[in-house]
Amino acid sequence: MDLASRYKGVVGMVFGDNQSSNEDSYIQRLLDRISNGTLPDDRRTAIVELQSVVAESNAAQLAFGAAGFPVIMGILKDQRDDVEMVRGALETLLGALTPIDHARVQKTEVHAALMNSDLLSREAENITLLLSLLEEEDFYVRYYTLQILTALLMNSQNRLQEAILTTPRGITRLMDMLMDREVIRNEALLLLTHLTREAEEIQKIVVFEGAFEKIFSIIKEEGGSDGDVVVQDCLELLNNLLRSSSSNQILLRETMGFEPIISILKLRGITYKYTKQKTVNLLSALETINMLIMGGADTEPGKDSNKLANRTVLVQKKLLDHLLMLGVESQWAPVAVRCMTFKCIGDLIDGHPKNRDILASKVLGEDRQVEPALNSILRIILQTSNIQEFVAADYVFKTFCEKNPEGQTMLASTLIPQPHPTARDPLEDDVHMSFGSMLLRGLCSGEADGDLETCCRAASILFHVVKDNLQCKEKALKIVLESPMPSMGTPEPLLQRIVRYLAVASSMKGKDKSSTLGKSYIQQIILKLLVTWTVDCPAAVQCFLDSRHHLKFLLELVTDPAATVCIRGLASILLGECVIYNKSIENGKDAFAVVDAVGQKMGLTSYFSKFEEMQNSFIFSTSKKPQQGYKPLTRTATPSEAEINEVDGADEMVRGNEDHPMLLSLFDASFIGLVKSLEGNIRERIVEVYSRPKSEVAVVPADLEQKSGEIEKDYINRLKAFIEKQCSEIQNLLARNAALAEDVASSGRNEQSQGSEQRASTVMDKVQMESIRRELQETSQRLETVKAEKAKIESEASTYKNMAAKLESDLKSLSDAYNSLEQANYHLEQEVKSLKGGEGPMEFPDIEAIKEEVRKEAQKESEDELNDLLVCLGQEESKVEKLSAKLIELGVDVDKLLEDIGEESEAQAESEED
């Protein structure tokens, strides 16, 4: 190994090519004594001195790297029998790879430890040689070797991983160290933890070598969550093996099961005493459980069978009971532990109907103080002083109600108002209060002293109950709350009470901004509830507009310069919902009245600009970005005691952000998407209202009725003139509104994103299409009128043609009759003339002879007809005989049948005579 030649250039840069430092010359002499010394004691003394110098000086480390590695590696390779020399060589090597305190190293100096690690790891043979030392019997040889490998891993991770993978039985030797003495076991555990963080191949080998059994054996030996940092290292190694591999999760589930990891959550000993290490161990265990709940990171989208199987098995193993005990019933657990517990509960029931039902059926407490688990979580939300705990517990209700209409209906069914308390707030100890009653009490709390924090949190829970559930929305609309002082107020619907609290929060913020800086999320959460409540719910919009002050207040809130961008934007969305979901036809409350009020108060251009401002705000723009992954809990990332006891860092406002950072957790992707879709619908609906104002209202003046004595022609002409006048006025109005709508829809778009530009183009296209559609409709109506007139004229022409043909036919018949009369008259005149002329007696025919001739002919014809009738009768009689014989063969009484037929014939004849 020509390491010295490779390192010569670096040493020259640091110490100079012509000058040699004292450390350099001293180390060189020590190396010569170690290499060329004849006395073993002298060589051992030299290596002890070398070890001391290298551990103290950055320059000595750098000088050692130039020529020391060949000497040290030669000792490890050729002098294995001399244990003291091997120990000294390993300690020296460890000192050369361990960084000196940075406070003692000048900024201009090179970090020798990092360069030495790089130099040593370049040769894979060096790593193989070190791994072979793990099989030595000497305790310190194995111990120092593990420390050297760990130091190399910190500085040259990729090279060490590759070298270990290419070394036969490299991982196996490290895994064997887990069964060694405690000190060596701990060092091997720490080394494996670092090795498996991102190396998938090493993870597979470690699992194959029985890592799960060894890890849980160590955890059990160390006392579970009450153990020291070794338990944390075990859990970190376990998390590395499970985080990115669903196959490893399946192997753990089907071999050892999940009981060992669940048992870590069991609280032992003094349950109210949580040391820092115990808290970190619990957080690490909860992180492991959350990984199992979420499935492996390599799970393909849509193929979540492993995730569902993990959740099912975890609940079967009573995980939910341990989580509820740790997060809900353990009052002394640190906030970080409780928050992580709520996250695990939420993920455990997310998309799993059976687990949701199990959570809904859980009860907590003892004896008579039992209450449903959901009630206990709601109580924590309403009472906790920590915002992060409120957000974490709110996540449980989010996942419980998401795509769970049955669960939402169950919660909404308990929304029954209770009488106002007279002495103290019963949320403290009344465990028999229903979920809905507690929620309504929370919504109404703080009205007296103006602290709407609890009301805001209750509004967030009500948001989950009514989201995407029309039945629950209508149920909540029917709730009527009594006034705190009945003598000074009247009952009002729940929705109107919430709007009043929104107005109170707005007025309080305007009076004292400094005191509300830490609570700048109350208005946003209440507006979030109202926006969701009115979606696809015309009844909610009607209830909102029933109070004439609400529309005025909302317009003031949209234009309030003291309100945040998010508040003004959400208020604009709620105002738009009063247009798109407005089914009222009452003047002053219909969609046209709302649009007209917006136009008069601020103008549509200013109104639409609130949408763009909101989309560009910190809350909405940050929510669009991909969420950063959860940072694993490691020794280097262990939270401080202050962070464990108080994780509420949300009071620190982000620079340039007016809204509370906590809203990033509550304004999830689904709500951001809802607001985005509503924005487009609002624009389209307002353009439609402006283009077709009150098109559904038909007002027919009384004077359009036909007057007494007025002929049809005059009435039609008067109606035609009135309609033409109305059409002209309507067309002018439509053209003016369409132009205005197009101008509004296309204004203020220069600074918008590409999606907004496309939406503006779509709106203008729709306006143009609407205009073309109207022109086409008018043309079609004119064409239909012409067709009707044409059909009428054709019908009249056909009638006249038929009448003419009939008259012509009658005339021809009359003419023929007249001609016949003329001919008959002519013949009679001729006969008269012949009689008068006396030409002799006329010959009259013999009447008797004619009669006799006619009688004979009639008799002959009668005889012929009689003969034909007799022949037919004979044929019919033959058929009757054959039929009678057939009927007799079939067993039918023919005589009886003939008698019945005869009786029926006589009866029919009598009825005909009558």
PDB file of N, CA and C in Angstrom, residues 250-330:
ATOM      1  N   ILE A 250     -44.083  -7.362   6.989  1.00  0.00           N
ATOM      2  CA  ILE A 250     -44.843  -8.623   6.901  1.00  0.00           C
ATOM      3  C   ILE A 250     -44.115  -9.736   7.641  1.00  0.00           C
ATOM      4  N   LEU A 251     -42.774  -9.781   7.490  1.00  0.00           N
ATOM      5  CA  LEU A 251     -41.991 -10.805   8.183  1.00  0.00           C
ATOM      6  C   LEU A 251     -42.125 -10.661   9.695  1.00  0.00           C
ATOM      7  N   LEU A 252     -42.062  -9.438  10.193  1.00  0.00           N
ATOM      8  CA  LEU A 252     -42.212  -9.231  11.632  1.00  0.00           C
ATOM      9  C   LEU A 252     -43.613  -9.625  12.092  1.00  0.00           C
ATOM     10  N   ARG A 253     -44.622  -9.278  11.305  1.00  0.00           N
ATOM     11  CA  ARG A 253     -46.003  -9.585  11.687  1.00  0.00           C
ATOM     12  C   ARG A 253     -46.252 -11.092  11.735  1.00  0.00           C
ATOM     13  N   GLU A 254     -45.655 -11.829  10.793  1.00  0.00           N
ATOM     14  CA  GLU A 254     -45.948 -13.255  10.685  1.00  0.00           C
ATOM     15  C   GLU A 254     -44.988 -14.130  11.487  1.00  0.00           C
ATOM     16  N   THR A 255     -43.923 -13.570  12.044  1.00  0.00           N
ATOM     17  CA  THR A 255     -42.994 -14.363  12.852  1.00  0.00           C
ATOM     18  C   THR A 255     -43.156 -14.026  14.332  1.00  0.00           C
ATOM     19  N   MET A 256     -42.600 -12.900  14.741  1.00  0.00           N
ATOM     20  CA  MET A 256     -42.663 -12.537  16.152  1.00  0.00           C
ATOM     21  C   MET A 256     -43.972 -11.871  16.536  1.00  0.00           C
ATOM     22  N   GLY A 257     -44.643 -11.250  15.572  1.00  0.00           N
ATOM     23  CA  GLY A 257     -45.866 -10.534  15.888  1.00  0.00           C
ATOM     24  C   GLY A 257     -45.565  -9.140  16.406  1.00  0.00           C
ATOM     25  N   PHE A 258     -46.623  -8.395  16.704  1.00  0.00           N
ATOM     26  CA  PHE A 258     -46.475  -7.011  17.144  1.00  0.00           C
ATOM     27  C   PHE A 258     -46.524  -6.859  18.666  1.00  0.00           C
ATOM     28  N   GLU A 259     -46.703  -7.965  19.396  1.00  0.00           N
ATOM     29  CA  GLU A 259     -46.784  -7.846  20.859  1.00  0.00           C
ATOM     30  C   GLU A 259     -45.534  -7.253  21.490  1.00  0.00           C
ATOM     31  N   PRO A 260     -44.322  -7.619  21.033  1.00  0.00           N
ATOM     32  CA  PRO A 260     -43.134  -7.046  21.696  1.00  0.00           C
ATOM     33  C   PRO A 260     -43.057  -5.530  21.611  1.00  0.00           C
ATOM     34  N   ILE A 261     -43.425  -4.961  20.463  1.00  0.00           N
ATOM     35  CA  ILE A 261     -43.347  -3.511  20.335  1.00  0.00           C
ATOM     36  C   ILE A 261     -44.486  -2.845  21.100  1.00  0.00           C
ATOM     37  N   ILE A 262     -45.673  -3.484  21.133  1.00  0.00           N
ATOM     38  CA  ILE A 262     -46.787  -2.910  21.884  1.00  0.00           C
ATOM     39  C   ILE A 262     -46.502  -2.923  23.378  1.00  0.00           C
ATOM     40  N   SER A 263     -45.792  -3.955  23.837  1.00  0.00           N
ATOM     41  CA  SER A 263     -45.504  -4.062  25.270  1.00  0.00           C
ATOM     42  C   SER A 263     -44.621  -2.929  25.767  1.00  0.00           C
ATOM     43  N   ILE A 264     -43.873  -2.275  24.864  1.00  0.00           N
ATOM     44  CA  ILE A 264     -43.014  -1.155  25.281  1.00  0.00           C
ATOM     45  C   ILE A 264     -43.863   0.008  25.768  1.00  0.00           C
ATOM     46  N   LEU A 265     -45.094   0.102  25.268  1.00  0.00           N
ATOM     47  CA  LEU A 265     -45.962   1.216  25.667  1.00  0.00           C
ATOM     48  C   LEU A 265     -46.579   1.021  27.041  1.00  0.00           C
ATOM     49  N   LYS A 266     -46.464  -0.173  27.602  1.00  0.00           N
ATOM     50  CA  LYS A 266     -47.056  -0.416  28.912  1.00  0.00           C
ATOM     51  C   LYS A 266     -46.300   0.390  29.957  1.00  0.00           C
ATOM     52  N   LEU A 267     -47.061   1.158  30.729  1.00  0.00           N
ATOM     53  CA  LEU A 267     -46.457   1.996  31.763  1.00  0.00           C
ATOM     54  C   LEU A 267     -46.184   1.148  33.003  1.00  0.00           C
ATOM     55  N   ARG A 268     -44.945   1.193  33.442  1.00  0.00           N
ATOM     56  CA  ARG A 268     -44.540   0.407  34.614  1.00  0.00           C
ATOM     57  C   ARG A 268     -44.092   1.337  35.728  1.00  0.00           C
ATOM     58  N   GLY A 269     -44.181   0.849  36.925  1.00  0.00           N
ATOM     59  CA  GLY A 269     -43.670   1.614  38.061  1.00  0.00           C
ATOM     60  C   GLY A 269     -44.479   2.869  38.304  1.00  0.00           C
ATOM     61  N   ILE A 270     -43.789   3.970  38.568  1.00  0.00           N
ATOM     62  CA  ILE A 270     -44.418   5.248  38.871  1.00  0.00           C
ATOM     63  C   ILE A 270     -44.872   5.884  37.560  1.00  0.00           C
ATOM     64  N   THR A 271     -46.165   5.923  37.339  1.00  0.00           N
ATOM     65  CA  THR A 271     -46.685   6.363  36.040  1.00  0.00           C
ATOM     66  C   THR A 271     -46.625   7.869  35.854  1.00  0.00           C
ATOM     67  N   TYR A 272     -46.412   8.607  36.934  1.00  0.00           N
ATOM     68  CA  TYR A 272     -46.381  10.057  36.774  1.00  0.00           C
ATOM     69  C   TYR A 272     -44.959  10.589  36.635  1.00  0.00           C
ATOM     70  N   LYS A 273     -43.969   9.693  36.613  1.00  0.00           N
ATOM     71  CA  LYS A 273     -42.585  10.117  36.492  1.00  0.00           C
ATOM     72  C   LYS A 273     -42.054   9.742  35.116  1.00  0.00           C
ATOM     73  N   TYR A 274     -41.777  10.762  34.343  1.00  0.00           N
ATOM     74  CA  TYR A 274     -41.277  10.545  32.984  1.00  0.00           C
ATOM     75  C   TYR A 274     -39.906  11.224  32.856  1.00  0.00           C
ATOM     76  N   THR A 275     -38.869  10.392  32.866  1.00  0.00           N
ATOM     77  CA  THR A 275     -37.535  10.943  32.636  1.00  0.00           C
ATOM     78  C   THR A 275     -37.372  11.260  31.155  1.00  0.00           C
ATOM     79  N   LYS A 276     -36.308  11.994  30.852  1.00  0.00           N
ATOM     80  CA  LYS A 276     -36.060  12.346  29.459  1.00  0.00           C
ATOM     81  C   LYS A 276     -35.856  11.101  28.611  1.00  0.00           C
ATOM     82  N   GLN A 277     -35.072  10.138  29.106  1.00  0.00           N
ATOM     83  CA  GLN A 277     -34.799   8.938  28.318  1.00  0.00           C
ATOM     84  C   GLN A 277     -36.045   8.083  28.152  1.00  0.00           C
ATOM     85  N   LYS A 278     -36.878   8.018  29.183  1.00  0.00           N
ATOM     86  CA  LYS A 278     -38.125   7.253  29.061  1.00  0.00           C
ATOM     87  C   LYS A 278     -39.034   7.895  28.024  1.00  0.00           C
ATOM     88  N   THR A 279     -39.083   9.199  28.027  1.00  0.00           N
ATOM     89  CA  THR A 279     -39.915   9.899  27.046  1.00  0.00           C
ATOM     90  C   THR A 279     -39.413   9.642  25.631  1.00  0.00           C
ATOM     91  N   VAL A 280     -38.087   9.709  25.450  1.00  0.00           N
ATOM     92  CA  VAL A 280     -37.517   9.459  24.119  1.00  0.00           C
ATOM     93  C   VAL A 280     -37.784   8.024  23.686  1.00  0.00           C
ATOM     94  N   ASN A 281     -37.685   7.084  24.612  1.00  0.00           N
ATOM     95  CA  ASN A 281     -37.978   5.689  24.272  1.00  0.00           C
ATOM     96  C   ASN A 281     -39.432   5.510  23.852  1.00  0.00           C
ATOM     97  N   LEU A 282     -40.344   6.167  24.573  1.00  0.00           N
ATOM     98  CA  LEU A 282     -41.762   6.081  24.195  1.00  0.00           C
ATOM     99  C   LEU A 282     -42.002   6.702  22.830  1.00  0.00           C
ATOM    100  N   LEU A 283     -41.378   7.834  22.561  1.00  0.00           N
ATOM    101  CA  LEU A 283     -41.534   8.470  21.250  1.00  0.00           C
ATOM    102  C   LEU A 283     -40.996   7.574  20.147  1.00  0.00           C
ATOM    103  N   SER A 284     -39.866   6.902  20.396  1.00  0.00           N
ATOM    104  CA  SER A 284     -39.302   5.990  19.392  1.00  0.00           C
ATOM    105  C   SER A 284     -40.231   4.808  19.155  1.00  0.00           C
ATOM    106  N   ALA A 285     -40.811   4.272  20.239  1.00  0.00           N
ATOM    107  CA  ALA A 285     -41.756   3.159  20.088  1.00  0.00           C
ATOM    108  C   ALA A 285     -43.002   3.595  19.329  1.00  0.00           C
ATOM    109  N   LEU A 286     -43.497   4.792  19.629  1.00  0.00           N
ATOM    110  CA  LEU A 286     -44.658   5.310  18.903  1.00  0.00           C
ATOM    111  C   LEU A 286     -44.323   5.549  17.431  1.00  0.00           C
ATOM    112  N   GLU A 287     -43.097   5.956  17.166  1.00  0.00           N
ATOM    113  CA  GLU A 287     -42.682   6.121  15.766  1.00  0.00           C
ATOM    114  C   GLU A 287     -42.694   4.784  15.042  1.00  0.00           C
ATOM    115  N   THR A 288     -42.221   3.730  15.721  1.00  0.00           N
ATOM    116  CA  THR A 288     -42.256   2.387  15.124  1.00  0.00           C
ATOM    117  C   THR A 288     -43.690   1.954  14.842  1.00  0.00           C
ATOM    118  N   ILE A 289     -44.565   2.168  15.802  1.00  0.00           N
ATOM    119  CA  ILE A 289     -45.972   1.780  15.622  1.00  0.00           C
ATOM    120  C   ILE A 289     -46.602   2.567  14.490  1.00  0.00           C
ATOM    121  N   ASN A 290     -46.279   3.844  14.391  1.00  0.00           N
ATOM    122  CA  ASN A 290     -46.839   4.647  13.303  1.00  0.00           C
ATOM    123  C   ASN A 290     -46.358   4.160  11.954  1.00  0.00           C
ATOM    124  N   MET A 291     -45.117   3.678  11.876  1.00  0.00           N
ATOM    125  CA  MET A 291     -44.629   3.096  10.616  1.00  0.00           C
ATOM    126  C   MET A 291     -45.437   1.869  10.236  1.00  0.00           C
ATOM    127  N   LEU A 292     -45.717   1.030  11.213  1.00  0.00           N
ATOM    128  CA  LEU A 292     -46.519  -0.168  10.933  1.00  0.00           C
ATOM    129  C   LEU A 292     -47.931   0.217  10.512  1.00  0.00           C
ATOM    130  N   ILE A 293     -48.470   1.256  11.136  1.00  0.00           N
ATOM    131  CA  ILE A 293     -49.820   1.695  10.776  1.00  0.00           C
ATOM    132  C   ILE A 293     -49.867   2.217   9.353  1.00  0.00           C
ATOM    133  N   MET A 294     -48.846   2.962   8.947  1.00  0.00           N
ATOM    134  CA  MET A 294     -48.829   3.577   7.622  1.00  0.00           C
ATOM    135  C   MET A 294     -48.308   2.634   6.547  1.00  0.00           C
ATOM    136  N   GLY A 295     -47.794   1.467   6.903  1.00  0.00           N
ATOM    137  CA  GLY A 295     -47.261   0.546   5.916  1.00  0.00           C
ATOM    138  C   GLY A 295     -45.887   0.987   5.447  1.00  0.00           C
ATOM    139  N   GLY A 296     -45.251   0.169   4.633  1.00  0.00           N
ATOM    140  CA  GLY A 296     -43.916   0.503   4.145  1.00  0.00           C
ATOM    141  C   GLY A 296     -43.939   1.622   3.134  1.00  0.00           C
ATOM    142  N   ALA A 297     -42.817   2.340   3.050  1.00  0.00           N
ATOM    143  CA  ALA A 297     -42.722   3.439   2.085  1.00  0.00           C
ATOM    144  C   ALA A 297     -42.690   2.936   0.656  1.00  0.00           C
ATOM    145  N   ASP A 298     -42.392   1.650   0.459  1.00  0.00           N
ATOM    146  CA  ASP A 298     -42.321   1.105  -0.895  1.00  0.00           C
ATOM    147  C   ASP A 298     -43.653   0.554  -1.369  1.00  0.00           C
ATOM    148  N   THR A 299     -44.716   0.761  -0.600  1.00  0.00           N
ATOM    149  CA  THR A 299     -46.043   0.263  -0.992  1.00  0.00           C
ATOM    150  C   THR A 299     -46.551   1.027  -2.205  1.00  0.00           C
ATOM    151  N   GLU A 300     -47.007   0.298  -3.216  1.00  0.00           N
ATOM    152  CA  GLU A 300     -47.521   0.940  -4.417  1.00  0.00           C
ATOM    153  C   GLU A 300     -48.881   1.571  -4.120  1.00  0.00           C
ATOM    154  N   PRO A 301     -49.161   2.718  -4.764  1.00  0.00           N
ATOM    155  CA  PRO A 301     -50.460   3.366  -4.548  1.00  0.00           C
ATOM    156  C   PRO A 301     -51.608   2.438  -4.930  1.00  0.00           C
ATOM    157  N   GLY A 302     -52.606   2.373  -4.063  1.00  0.00           N
ATOM    158  CA  GLY A 302     -53.760   1.515  -4.323  1.00  0.00           C
ATOM    159  C   GLY A 302     -53.601   0.104  -3.794  1.00  0.00           C
ATOM    160  N   LYS A 303     -52.347  -0.300  -3.474  1.00  0.00           N
ATOM    161  CA  LYS A 303     -52.100  -1.640  -2.949  1.00  0.00           C
ATOM    162  C   LYS A 303     -51.689  -1.516  -1.485  1.00  0.00           C
ATOM    163  N   ASP A 304     -52.673  -1.373  -0.631  1.00  0.00           N
ATOM    164  CA  ASP A 304     -52.409  -1.129   0.773  1.00  0.00           C
ATOM    165  C   ASP A 304     -52.881  -2.288   1.646  1.00  0.00           C
ATOM    166  N   SER A 305     -52.792  -3.509   1.107  1.00  0.00           N
ATOM    167  CA  SER A 305     -53.228  -4.667   1.889  1.00  0.00           C
ATOM    168  C   SER A 305     -52.355  -4.848   3.120  1.00  0.00           C
ATOM    169  N   ASN A 306     -51.047  -4.571   2.992  1.00  0.00           N
ATOM    170  CA  ASN A 306     -50.161  -4.703   4.149  1.00  0.00           C
ATOM    171  C   ASN A 306     -50.538  -3.693   5.225  1.00  0.00           C
ATOM    172  N   LYS A 307     -50.860  -2.470   4.804  1.00  0.00           N
ATOM    173  CA  LYS A 307     -51.242  -1.444   5.765  1.00  0.00           C
ATOM    174  C   LYS A 307     -52.526  -1.836   6.502  1.00  0.00           C
ATOM    175  N   LEU A 308     -53.513  -2.297   5.770  1.00  0.00           N
ATOM    176  CA  LEU A 308     -54.775  -2.685   6.407  1.00  0.00           C
ATOM    177  C   LEU A 308     -54.575  -3.879   7.327  1.00  0.00           C
ATOM    178  N   ALA A 309     -53.736  -4.829   6.900  1.00  0.00           N
ATOM    179  CA  ALA A 309     -53.479  -5.998   7.757  1.00  0.00           C
ATOM    180  C   ALA A 309     -52.766  -5.578   9.033  1.00  0.00           C
ATOM    181  N   ASN A 310     -51.800  -4.675   8.918  1.00  0.00           N
ATOM    182  CA  ASN A 310     -51.102  -4.190  10.118  1.00  0.00           C
ATOM    183  C   ASN A 310     -52.070  -3.532  11.088  1.00  0.00           C
ATOM    184  N   ARG A 311     -52.961  -2.683  10.574  1.00  0.00           N
ATOM    185  CA  ARG A 311     -53.903  -1.976  11.443  1.00  0.00           C
ATOM    186  C   ARG A 311     -54.859  -2.942  12.121  1.00  0.00           C
ATOM    187  N   THR A 312     -55.306  -3.933  11.359  1.00  0.00           N
ATOM    188  CA  THR A 312     -56.216  -4.913  11.949  1.00  0.00           C
ATOM    189  C   THR A 312     -55.555  -5.693  13.073  1.00  0.00           C
ATOM    190  N   VAL A 313     -54.329  -6.157  12.835  1.00  0.00           N
ATOM    191  CA  VAL A 313     -53.624  -6.949  13.843  1.00  0.00           C
ATOM    192  C   VAL A 313     -53.294  -6.098  15.069  1.00  0.00           C
ATOM    193  N   LEU A 314     -52.874  -4.857  14.848  1.00  0.00           N
ATOM    194  CA  LEU A 314     -52.531  -3.978  15.974  1.00  0.00           C
ATOM    195  C   LEU A 314     -53.723  -3.753  16.887  1.00  0.00           C
ATOM    196  N   VAL A 315     -54.899  -3.545  16.300  1.00  0.00           N
ATOM    197  CA  VAL A 315     -56.095  -3.353  17.131  1.00  0.00           C
ATOM    198  C   VAL A 315     -56.471  -4.657  17.831  1.00  0.00           C
ATOM    199  N   GLN A 316     -56.287  -5.768  17.155  1.00  0.00           N
ATOM    200  CA  GLN A 316     -56.578  -7.059  17.788  1.00  0.00           C
ATOM    201  C   GLN A 316     -55.669  -7.306  18.994  1.00  0.00           C
ATOM    202  N   LYS A 317     -54.459  -6.762  18.934  1.00  0.00           N
ATOM    203  CA  LYS A 317     -53.507  -6.918  20.041  1.00  0.00           C
ATOM    204  C   LYS A 317     -53.668  -5.832  21.109  1.00  0.00           C
ATOM    205  N   LYS A 318     -54.817  -5.155  21.119  1.00  0.00           N
ATOM    206  CA  LYS A 318     -55.165  -4.179  22.158  1.00  0.00           C
ATOM    207  C   LYS A 318     -54.289  -2.923  22.115  1.00  0.00           C
ATOM    208  N   LEU A 319     -53.767  -2.585  20.933  1.00  0.00           N
ATOM    209  CA  LEU A 319     -52.960  -1.366  20.845  1.00  0.00           C
ATOM    210  C   LEU A 319     -53.784  -0.135  21.204  1.00  0.00           C
ATOM    211  N   LEU A 320     -55.055  -0.115  20.775  1.00  0.00           N
ATOM    212  CA  LEU A 320     -55.893   1.055  21.026  1.00  0.00           C
ATOM    213  C   LEU A 320     -56.037   1.333  22.522  1.00  0.00           C
ATOM    214  N   ASP A 321     -56.107   0.271  23.332  1.00  0.00           N
ATOM    215  CA  ASP A 321     -56.216   0.463  24.780  1.00  0.00           C
ATOM    216  C   ASP A 321     -54.967   1.128  25.339  1.00  0.00           C
ATOM    217  N   HIS A 322     -53.791   0.690  24.869  1.00  0.00           N
ATOM    218  CA  HIS A 322     -52.542   1.275  25.362  1.00  0.00           C
ATOM    219  C   HIS A 322     -52.403   2.727  24.907  1.00  0.00           C
ATOM    220  N   LEU A 323     -52.818   3.021  23.679  1.00  0.00           N
ATOM    221  CA  LEU A 323     -52.722   4.393  23.192  1.00  0.00           C
ATOM    222  C   LEU A 323     -53.656   5.319  23.966  1.00  0.00           C
ATOM    223  N   LEU A 324     -54.873   4.849  24.243  1.00  0.00           N
ATOM    224  CA  LEU A 324     -55.813   5.678  25.012  1.00  0.00           C
ATOM    225  C   LEU A 324     -55.319   5.892  26.442  1.00  0.00           C
ATOM    226  N   MET A 325     -54.707   4.864  27.004  1.00  0.00           N
ATOM    227  CA  MET A 325     -54.150   5.016  28.344  1.00  0.00           C
ATOM    228  C   MET A 325     -53.017   6.030  28.351  1.00  0.00           C
ATOM    229  N   LEU A 326     -52.166   5.972  27.343  1.00  0.00           N
ATOM    230  CA  LEU A 326     -51.000   6.851  27.289  1.00  0.00           C
ATOM    231  C   LEU A 326     -51.372   8.279  26.914  1.00  0.00           C
ATOM    232  N   GLY A 327     -52.297   8.449  25.976  1.00  0.00           N
ATOM    233  CA  GLY A 327     -52.598   9.778  25.476  1.00  0.00           C
ATOM    234  C   GLY A 327     -53.743  10.480  26.168  1.00  0.00           C
ATOM    235  N   VAL A 328     -54.699   9.713  26.714  1.00  0.00           N
ATOM    236  CA  VAL A 328     -55.906  10.320  27.283  1.00  0.00           C
ATOM    237  C   VAL A 328     -55.923  10.208  28.803  1.00  0.00           C
ATOM    238  N   GLU A 329     -55.677   9.017  29.317  1.00  0.00           N
ATOM    239  CA  GLU A 329     -55.834   8.799  30.744  1.00  0.00           C
ATOM    240  C   GLU A 329     -54.587   9.153  31.550  1.00  0.00           C
ATOM    241  N   SER A 330     -53.411   9.136  30.922  1.00  0.00           N
ATOM    242  CA  SER A 330     -52.185   9.468  31.649  1.00  0.00           C
ATOM    243  C   SER A 330     -52.003  10.979  31.664  1.00  0.00           C
TER     244      SER A 330
END
